[in-house]
GROMACS .gro file of N, CA and C in nm:
model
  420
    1UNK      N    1   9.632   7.734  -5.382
    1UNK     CA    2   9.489   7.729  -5.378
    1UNK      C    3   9.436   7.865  -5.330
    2UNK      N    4   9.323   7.931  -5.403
    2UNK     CA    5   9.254   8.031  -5.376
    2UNK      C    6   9.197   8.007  -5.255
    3UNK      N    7   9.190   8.135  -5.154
    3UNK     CA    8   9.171   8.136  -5.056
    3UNK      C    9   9.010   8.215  -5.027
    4UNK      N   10   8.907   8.172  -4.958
    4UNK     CA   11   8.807   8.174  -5.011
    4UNK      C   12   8.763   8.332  -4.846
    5UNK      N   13   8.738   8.427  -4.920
    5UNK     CA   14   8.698   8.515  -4.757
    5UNK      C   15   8.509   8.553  -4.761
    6UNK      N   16   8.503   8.548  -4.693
    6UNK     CA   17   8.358   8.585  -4.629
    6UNK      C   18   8.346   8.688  -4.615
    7UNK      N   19   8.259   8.767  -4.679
    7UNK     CA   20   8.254   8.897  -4.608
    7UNK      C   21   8.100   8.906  -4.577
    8UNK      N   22   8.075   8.984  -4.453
    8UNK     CA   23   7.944   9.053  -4.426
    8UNK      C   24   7.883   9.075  -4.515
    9UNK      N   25   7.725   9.041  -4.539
    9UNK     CA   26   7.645   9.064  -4.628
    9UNK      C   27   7.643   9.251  -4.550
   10UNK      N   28   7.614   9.316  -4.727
   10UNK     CA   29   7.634   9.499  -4.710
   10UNK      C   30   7.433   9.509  -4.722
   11UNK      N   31   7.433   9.623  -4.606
   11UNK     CA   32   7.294   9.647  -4.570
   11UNK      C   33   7.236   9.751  -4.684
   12UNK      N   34   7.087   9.691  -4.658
   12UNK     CA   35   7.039   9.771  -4.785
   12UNK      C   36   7.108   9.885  -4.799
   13UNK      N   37   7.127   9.983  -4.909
   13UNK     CA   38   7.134  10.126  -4.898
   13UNK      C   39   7.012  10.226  -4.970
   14UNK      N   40   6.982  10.319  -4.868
   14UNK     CA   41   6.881  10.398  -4.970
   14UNK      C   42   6.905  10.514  -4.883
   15UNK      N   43   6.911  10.635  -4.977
   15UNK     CA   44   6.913  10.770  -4.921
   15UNK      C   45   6.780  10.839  -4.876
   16UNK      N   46   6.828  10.934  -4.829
   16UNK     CA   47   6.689  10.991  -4.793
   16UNK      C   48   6.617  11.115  -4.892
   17UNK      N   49   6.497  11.076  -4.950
   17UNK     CA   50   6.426  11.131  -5.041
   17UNK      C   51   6.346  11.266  -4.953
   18UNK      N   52   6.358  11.347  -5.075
   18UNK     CA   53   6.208  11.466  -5.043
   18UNK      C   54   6.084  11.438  -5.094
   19UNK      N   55   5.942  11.436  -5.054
   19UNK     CA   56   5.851  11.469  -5.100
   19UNK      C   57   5.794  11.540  -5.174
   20UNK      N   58   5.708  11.543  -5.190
   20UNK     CA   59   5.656  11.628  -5.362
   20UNK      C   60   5.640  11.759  -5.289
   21UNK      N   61   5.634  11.763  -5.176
   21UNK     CA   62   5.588  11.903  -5.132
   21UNK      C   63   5.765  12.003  -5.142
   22UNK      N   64   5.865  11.947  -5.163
   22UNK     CA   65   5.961  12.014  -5.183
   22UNK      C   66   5.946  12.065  -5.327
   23UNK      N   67   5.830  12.075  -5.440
   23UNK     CA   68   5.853  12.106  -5.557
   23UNK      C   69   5.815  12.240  -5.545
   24UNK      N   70   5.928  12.350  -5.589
   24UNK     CA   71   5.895  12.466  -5.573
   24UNK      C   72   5.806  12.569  -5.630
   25UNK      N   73   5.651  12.519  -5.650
   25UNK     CA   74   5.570  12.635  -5.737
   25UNK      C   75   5.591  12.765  -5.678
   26UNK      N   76   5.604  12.782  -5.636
   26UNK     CA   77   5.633  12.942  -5.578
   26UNK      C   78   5.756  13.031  -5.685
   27UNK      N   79   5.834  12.954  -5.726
   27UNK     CA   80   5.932  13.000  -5.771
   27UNK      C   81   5.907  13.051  -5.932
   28UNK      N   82   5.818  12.958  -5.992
   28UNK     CA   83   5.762  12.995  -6.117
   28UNK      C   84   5.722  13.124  -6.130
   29UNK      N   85   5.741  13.187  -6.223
   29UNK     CA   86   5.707  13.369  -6.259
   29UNK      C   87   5.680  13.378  -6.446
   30UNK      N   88   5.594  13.442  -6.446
   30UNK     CA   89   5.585  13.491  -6.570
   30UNK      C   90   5.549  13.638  -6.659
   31UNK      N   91   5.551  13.683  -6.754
   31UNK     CA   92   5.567  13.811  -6.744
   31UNK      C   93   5.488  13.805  -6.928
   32UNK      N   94   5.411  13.933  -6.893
   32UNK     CA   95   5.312  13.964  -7.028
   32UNK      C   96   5.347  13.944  -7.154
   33UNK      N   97   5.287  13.888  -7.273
   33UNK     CA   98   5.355  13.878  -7.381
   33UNK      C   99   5.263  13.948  -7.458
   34UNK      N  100   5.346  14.082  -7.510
   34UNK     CA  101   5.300  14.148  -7.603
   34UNK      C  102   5.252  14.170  -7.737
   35UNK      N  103   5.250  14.039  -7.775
   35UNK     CA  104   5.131  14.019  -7.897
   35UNK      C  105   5.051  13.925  -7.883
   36UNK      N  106   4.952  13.955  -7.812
   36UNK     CA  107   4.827  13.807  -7.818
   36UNK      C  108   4.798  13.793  -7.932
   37UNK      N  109   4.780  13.842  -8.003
   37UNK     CA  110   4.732  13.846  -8.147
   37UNK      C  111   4.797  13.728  -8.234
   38UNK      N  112   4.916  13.705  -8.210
   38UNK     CA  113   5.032  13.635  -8.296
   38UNK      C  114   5.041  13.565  -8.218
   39UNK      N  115   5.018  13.388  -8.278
   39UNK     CA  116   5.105  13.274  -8.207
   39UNK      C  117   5.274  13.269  -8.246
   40UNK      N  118   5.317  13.255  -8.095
   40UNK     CA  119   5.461  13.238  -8.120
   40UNK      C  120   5.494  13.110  -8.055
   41UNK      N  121   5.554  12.976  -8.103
   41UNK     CA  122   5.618  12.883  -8.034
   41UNK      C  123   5.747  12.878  -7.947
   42UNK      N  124   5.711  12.904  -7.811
   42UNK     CA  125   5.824  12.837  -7.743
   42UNK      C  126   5.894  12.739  -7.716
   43UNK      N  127   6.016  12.761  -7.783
   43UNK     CA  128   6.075  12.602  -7.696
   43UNK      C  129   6.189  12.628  -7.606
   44UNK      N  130   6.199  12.514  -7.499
   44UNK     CA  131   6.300  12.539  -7.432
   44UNK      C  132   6.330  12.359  -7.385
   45UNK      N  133   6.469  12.365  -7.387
   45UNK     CA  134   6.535  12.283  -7.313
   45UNK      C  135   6.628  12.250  -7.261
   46UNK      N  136   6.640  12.179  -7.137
   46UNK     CA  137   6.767  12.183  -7.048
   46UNK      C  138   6.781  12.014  -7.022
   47UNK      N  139   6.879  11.987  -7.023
   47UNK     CA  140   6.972  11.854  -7.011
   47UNK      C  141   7.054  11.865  -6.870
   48UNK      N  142   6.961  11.952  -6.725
   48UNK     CA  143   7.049  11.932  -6.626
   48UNK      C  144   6.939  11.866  -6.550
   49UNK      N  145   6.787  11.824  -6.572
   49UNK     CA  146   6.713  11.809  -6.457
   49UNK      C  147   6.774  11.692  -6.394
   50UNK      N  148   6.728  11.651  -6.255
   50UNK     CA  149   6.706  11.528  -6.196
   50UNK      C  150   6.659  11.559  -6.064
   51UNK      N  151   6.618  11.410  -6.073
   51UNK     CA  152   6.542  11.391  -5.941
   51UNK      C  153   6.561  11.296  -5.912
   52UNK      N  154   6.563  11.149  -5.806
   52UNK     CA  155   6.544  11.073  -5.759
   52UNK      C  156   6.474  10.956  -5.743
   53UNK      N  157   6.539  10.838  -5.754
   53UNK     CA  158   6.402  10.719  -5.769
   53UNK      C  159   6.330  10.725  -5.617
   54UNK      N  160   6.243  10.683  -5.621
   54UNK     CA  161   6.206  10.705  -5.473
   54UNK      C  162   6.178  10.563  -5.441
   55UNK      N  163   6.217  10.457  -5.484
   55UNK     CA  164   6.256  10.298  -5.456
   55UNK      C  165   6.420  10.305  -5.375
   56UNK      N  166   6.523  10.370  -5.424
   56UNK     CA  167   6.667  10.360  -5.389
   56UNK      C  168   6.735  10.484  -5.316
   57UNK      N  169   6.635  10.613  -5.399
   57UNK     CA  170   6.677  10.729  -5.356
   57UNK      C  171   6.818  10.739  -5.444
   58UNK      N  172   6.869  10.692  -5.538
   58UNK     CA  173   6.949  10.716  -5.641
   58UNK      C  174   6.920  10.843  -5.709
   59UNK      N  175   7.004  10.875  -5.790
   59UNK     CA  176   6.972  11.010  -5.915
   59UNK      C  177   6.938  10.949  -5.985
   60UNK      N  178   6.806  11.045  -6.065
   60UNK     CA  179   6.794  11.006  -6.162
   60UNK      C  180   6.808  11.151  -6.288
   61UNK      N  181   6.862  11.149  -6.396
   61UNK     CA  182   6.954  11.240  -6.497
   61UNK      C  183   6.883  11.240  -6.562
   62UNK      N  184   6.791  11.342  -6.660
   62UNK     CA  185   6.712  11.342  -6.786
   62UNK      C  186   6.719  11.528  -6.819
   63UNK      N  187   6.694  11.482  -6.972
   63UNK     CA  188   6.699  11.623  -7.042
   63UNK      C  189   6.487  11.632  -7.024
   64UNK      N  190   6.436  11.825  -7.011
   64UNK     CA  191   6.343  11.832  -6.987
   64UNK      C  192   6.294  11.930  -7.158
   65UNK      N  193   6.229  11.880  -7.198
   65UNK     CA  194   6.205  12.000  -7.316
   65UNK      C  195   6.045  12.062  -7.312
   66UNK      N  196   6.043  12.180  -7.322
   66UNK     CA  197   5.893  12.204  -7.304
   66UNK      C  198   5.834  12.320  -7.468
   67UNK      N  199   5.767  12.260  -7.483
   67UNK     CA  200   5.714  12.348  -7.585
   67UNK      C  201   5.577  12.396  -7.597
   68UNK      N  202   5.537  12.511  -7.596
   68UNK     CA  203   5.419  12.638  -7.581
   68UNK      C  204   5.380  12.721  -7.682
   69UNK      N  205   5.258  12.727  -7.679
   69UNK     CA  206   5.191  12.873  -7.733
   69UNK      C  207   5.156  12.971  -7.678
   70UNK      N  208   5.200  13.085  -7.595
   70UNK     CA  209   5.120  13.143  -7.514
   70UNK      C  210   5.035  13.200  -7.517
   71UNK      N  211   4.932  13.212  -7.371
   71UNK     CA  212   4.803  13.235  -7.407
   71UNK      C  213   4.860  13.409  -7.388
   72UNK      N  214   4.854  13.501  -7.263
   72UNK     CA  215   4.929  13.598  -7.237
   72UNK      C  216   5.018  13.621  -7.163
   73UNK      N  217   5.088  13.511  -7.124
   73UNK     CA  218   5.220  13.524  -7.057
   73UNK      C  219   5.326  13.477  -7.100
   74UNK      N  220   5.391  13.479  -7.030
   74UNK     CA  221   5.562  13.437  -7.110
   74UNK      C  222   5.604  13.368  -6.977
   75UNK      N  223   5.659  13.270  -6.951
   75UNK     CA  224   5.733  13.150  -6.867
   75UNK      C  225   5.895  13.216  -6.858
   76UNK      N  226   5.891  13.296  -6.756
   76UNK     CA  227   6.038  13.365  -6.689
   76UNK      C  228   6.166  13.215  -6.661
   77UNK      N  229   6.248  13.213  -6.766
   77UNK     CA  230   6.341  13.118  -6.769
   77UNK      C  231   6.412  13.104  -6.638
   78UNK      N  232   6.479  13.247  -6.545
   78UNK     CA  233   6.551  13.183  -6.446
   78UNK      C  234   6.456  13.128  -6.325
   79UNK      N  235   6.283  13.136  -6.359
   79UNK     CA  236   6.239  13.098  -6.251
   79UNK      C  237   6.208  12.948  -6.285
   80UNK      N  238   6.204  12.928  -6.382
   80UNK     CA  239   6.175  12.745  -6.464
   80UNK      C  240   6.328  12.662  -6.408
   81UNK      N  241   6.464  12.741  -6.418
   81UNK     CA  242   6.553  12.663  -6.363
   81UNK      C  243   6.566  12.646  -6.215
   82UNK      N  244   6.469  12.749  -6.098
   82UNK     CA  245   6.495  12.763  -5.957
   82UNK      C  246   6.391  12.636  -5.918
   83UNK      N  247   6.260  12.661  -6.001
   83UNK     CA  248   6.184  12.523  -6.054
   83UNK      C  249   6.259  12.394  -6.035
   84UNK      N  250   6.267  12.339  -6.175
   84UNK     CA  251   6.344  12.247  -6.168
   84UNK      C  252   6.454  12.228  -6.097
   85UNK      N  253   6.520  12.290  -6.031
   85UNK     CA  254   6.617  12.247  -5.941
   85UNK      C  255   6.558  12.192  -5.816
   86UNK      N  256   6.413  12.210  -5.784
   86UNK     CA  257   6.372  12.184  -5.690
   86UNK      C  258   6.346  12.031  -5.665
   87UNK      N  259   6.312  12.032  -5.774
   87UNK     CA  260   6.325  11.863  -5.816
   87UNK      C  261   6.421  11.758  -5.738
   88UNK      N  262   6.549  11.793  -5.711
   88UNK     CA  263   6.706  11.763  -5.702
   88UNK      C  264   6.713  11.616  -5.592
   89UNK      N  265   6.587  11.654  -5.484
   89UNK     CA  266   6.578  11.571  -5.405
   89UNK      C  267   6.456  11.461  -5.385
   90UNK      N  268   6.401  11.493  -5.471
   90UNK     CA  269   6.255  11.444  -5.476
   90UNK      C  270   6.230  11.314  -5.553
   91UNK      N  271   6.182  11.227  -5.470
   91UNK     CA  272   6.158  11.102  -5.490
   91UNK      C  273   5.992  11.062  -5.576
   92UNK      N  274   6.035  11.065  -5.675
   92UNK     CA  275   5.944  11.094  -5.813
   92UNK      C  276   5.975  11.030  -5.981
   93UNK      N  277   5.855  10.944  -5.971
   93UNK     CA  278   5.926  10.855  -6.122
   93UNK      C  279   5.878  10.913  -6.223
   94UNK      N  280   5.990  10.869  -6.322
   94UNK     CA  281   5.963  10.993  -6.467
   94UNK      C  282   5.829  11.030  -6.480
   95UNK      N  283   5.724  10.910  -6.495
   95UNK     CA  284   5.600  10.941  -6.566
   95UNK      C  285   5.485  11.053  -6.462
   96UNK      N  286   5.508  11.049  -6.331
   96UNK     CA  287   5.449  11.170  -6.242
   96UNK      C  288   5.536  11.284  -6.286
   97UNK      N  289   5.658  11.306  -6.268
   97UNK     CA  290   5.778  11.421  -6.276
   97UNK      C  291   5.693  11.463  -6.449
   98UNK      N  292   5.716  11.420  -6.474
   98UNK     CA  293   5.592  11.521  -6.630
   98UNK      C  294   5.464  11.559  -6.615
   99UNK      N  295   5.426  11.434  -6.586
   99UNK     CA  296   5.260  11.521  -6.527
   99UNK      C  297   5.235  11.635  -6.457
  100UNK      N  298   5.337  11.600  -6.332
  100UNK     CA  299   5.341  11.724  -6.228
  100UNK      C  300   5.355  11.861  -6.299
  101UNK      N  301   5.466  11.850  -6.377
  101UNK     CA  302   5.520  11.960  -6.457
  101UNK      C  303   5.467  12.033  -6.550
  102UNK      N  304   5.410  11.926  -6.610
  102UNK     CA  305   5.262  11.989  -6.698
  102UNK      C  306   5.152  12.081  -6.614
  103UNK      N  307   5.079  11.990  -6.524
  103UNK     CA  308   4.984  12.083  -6.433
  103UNK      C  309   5.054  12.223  -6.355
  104UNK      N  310   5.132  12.198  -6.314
  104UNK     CA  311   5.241  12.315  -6.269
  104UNK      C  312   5.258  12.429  -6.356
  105UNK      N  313   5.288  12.429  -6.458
  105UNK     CA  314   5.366  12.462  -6.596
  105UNK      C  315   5.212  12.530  -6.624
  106UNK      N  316   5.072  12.493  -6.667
  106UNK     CA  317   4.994  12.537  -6.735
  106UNK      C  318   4.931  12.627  -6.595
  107UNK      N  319   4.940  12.558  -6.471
  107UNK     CA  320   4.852  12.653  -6.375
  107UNK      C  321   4.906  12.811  -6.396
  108UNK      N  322   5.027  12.805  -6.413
  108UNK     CA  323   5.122  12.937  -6.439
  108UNK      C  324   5.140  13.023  -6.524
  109UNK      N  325   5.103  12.909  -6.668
  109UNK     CA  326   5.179  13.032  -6.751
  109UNK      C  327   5.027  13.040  -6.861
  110UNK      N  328   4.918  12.955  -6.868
  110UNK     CA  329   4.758  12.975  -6.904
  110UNK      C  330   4.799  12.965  -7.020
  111UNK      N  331   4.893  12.857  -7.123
  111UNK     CA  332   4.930  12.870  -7.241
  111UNK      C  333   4.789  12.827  -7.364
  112UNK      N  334   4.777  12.837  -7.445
  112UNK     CA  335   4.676  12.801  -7.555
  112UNK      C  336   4.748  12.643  -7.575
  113UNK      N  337   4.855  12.607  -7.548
  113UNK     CA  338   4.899  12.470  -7.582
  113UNK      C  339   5.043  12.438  -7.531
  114UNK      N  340   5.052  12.308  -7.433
  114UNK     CA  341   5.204  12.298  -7.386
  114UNK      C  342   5.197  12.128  -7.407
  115UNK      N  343   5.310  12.132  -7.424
  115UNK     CA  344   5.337  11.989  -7.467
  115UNK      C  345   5.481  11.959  -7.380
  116UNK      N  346   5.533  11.898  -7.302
  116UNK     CA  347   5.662  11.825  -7.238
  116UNK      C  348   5.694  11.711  -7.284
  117UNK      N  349   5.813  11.677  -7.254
  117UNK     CA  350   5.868  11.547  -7.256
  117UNK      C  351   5.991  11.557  -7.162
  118UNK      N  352   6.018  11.467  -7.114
  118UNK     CA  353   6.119  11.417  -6.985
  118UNK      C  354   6.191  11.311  -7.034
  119UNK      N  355   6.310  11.287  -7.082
  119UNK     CA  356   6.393  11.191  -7.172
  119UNK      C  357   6.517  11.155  -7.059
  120UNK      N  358   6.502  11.066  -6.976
  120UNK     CA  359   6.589  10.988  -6.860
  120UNK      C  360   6.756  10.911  -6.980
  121UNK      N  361   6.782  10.924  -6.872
  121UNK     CA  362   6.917  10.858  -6.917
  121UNK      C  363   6.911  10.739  -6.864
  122UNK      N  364   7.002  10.655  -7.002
  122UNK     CA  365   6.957  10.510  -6.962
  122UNK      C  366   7.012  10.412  -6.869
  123UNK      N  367   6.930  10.385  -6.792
  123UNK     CA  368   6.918  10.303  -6.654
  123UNK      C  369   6.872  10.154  -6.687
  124UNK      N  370   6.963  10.086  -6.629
  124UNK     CA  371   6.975   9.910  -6.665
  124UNK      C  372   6.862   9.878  -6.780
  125UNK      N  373   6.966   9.952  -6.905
  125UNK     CA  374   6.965   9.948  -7.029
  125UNK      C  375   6.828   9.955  -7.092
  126UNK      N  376   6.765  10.048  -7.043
  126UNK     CA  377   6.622  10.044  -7.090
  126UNK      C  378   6.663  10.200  -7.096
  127UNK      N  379   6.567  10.278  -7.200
  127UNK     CA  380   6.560  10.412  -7.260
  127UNK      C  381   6.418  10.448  -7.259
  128UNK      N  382   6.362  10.571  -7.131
  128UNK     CA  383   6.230  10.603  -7.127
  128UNK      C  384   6.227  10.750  -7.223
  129UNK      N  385   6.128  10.788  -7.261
  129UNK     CA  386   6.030  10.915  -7.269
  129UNK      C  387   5.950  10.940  -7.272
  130UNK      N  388   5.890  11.007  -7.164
  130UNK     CA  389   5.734  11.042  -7.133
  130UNK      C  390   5.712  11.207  -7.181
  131UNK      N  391   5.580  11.178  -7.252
  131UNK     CA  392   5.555  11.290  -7.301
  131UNK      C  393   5.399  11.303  -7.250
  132UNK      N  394   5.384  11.436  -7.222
  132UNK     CA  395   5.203  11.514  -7.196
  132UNK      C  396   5.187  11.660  -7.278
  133UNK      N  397   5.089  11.682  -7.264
  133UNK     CA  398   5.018  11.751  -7.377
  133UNK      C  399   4.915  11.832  -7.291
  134UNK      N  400   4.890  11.938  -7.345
  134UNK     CA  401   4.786  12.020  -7.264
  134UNK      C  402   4.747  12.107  -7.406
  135UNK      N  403   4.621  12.085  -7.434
  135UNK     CA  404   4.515  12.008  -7.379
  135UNK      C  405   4.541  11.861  -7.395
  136UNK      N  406   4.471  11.793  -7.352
  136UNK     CA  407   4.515  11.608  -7.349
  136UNK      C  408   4.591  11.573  -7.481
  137UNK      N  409   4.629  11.481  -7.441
  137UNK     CA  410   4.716  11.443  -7.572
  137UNK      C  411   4.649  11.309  -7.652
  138UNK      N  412   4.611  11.335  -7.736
  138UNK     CA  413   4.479  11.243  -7.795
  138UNK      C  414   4.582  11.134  -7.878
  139UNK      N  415   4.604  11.001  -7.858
  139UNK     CA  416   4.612  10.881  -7.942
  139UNK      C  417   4.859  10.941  -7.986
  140UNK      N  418   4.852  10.943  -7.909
  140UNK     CA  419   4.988  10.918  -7.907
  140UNK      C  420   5.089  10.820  -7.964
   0.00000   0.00000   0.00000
């Protein structure tokens, strides 16, 4: 006969989260783009962001893609990854973590048009992507 053991109920667990004030705008840089004249589309994307639920303090894993027109600057890539790394600890759910990024992203780089999306990896089997738009994103 199976022998039946008891164990101690295991206490909540939750790590300890950063606040939004750990998001590093300071780190963002950008640098003149020499043909205003000519729209050029930027894209960029990276598949290392994350940040944190701020319910569990778990990771949370998503690819970040951002795409631009610039108005006269150019968005300095190693300062977008010192950026987003800042993220790492920050207790922030997908659909703010884009917003933020958007307002962040346009205070900086004054684009004629930026568009994001934040694509999470899937967590108890549900598949998010939040997308924003600057200027607003009309009927999505």
């Amino acid at each position: 006969m199976a022998r039946i053991v008891e164990t101690p109920p295991v206490p909540d667990r939750r790590f300890d989260i950063a606040g939004y004030d750990a998001i590093d705008t300071a780190a963002l840089e950008t640098f003149p783009y020499e043909y205003p004249g000519r729209d050029v589309a930027v894209d960029i994307e990276t598949d290392e962001f994350t940040a944190v639920c701020p319910w569990s303090g778990l990771p949370d894993f998503g690819t970040v893609k951002i795409r631009y027109l610039p108005g006269g600057k150019i968005l300095e890539l190693r300062s977008l990854k010192y950026y987003l790394l800042s993220y790492r600890n920050v207790g922030i759910y997908q659909e703010h973590a884009v917003t933020r990024m958007l307002d962040d992203l346009v205070t900086t780089v004054e684009p004629k048009w930026m568009e994001i999306s934040l694509d999470y990896k899937i967590r108890g089997g549900i598949h998010t992507v939040c997308r924003v738009r600057y200027p607003h994103l009309e009927n999505a």
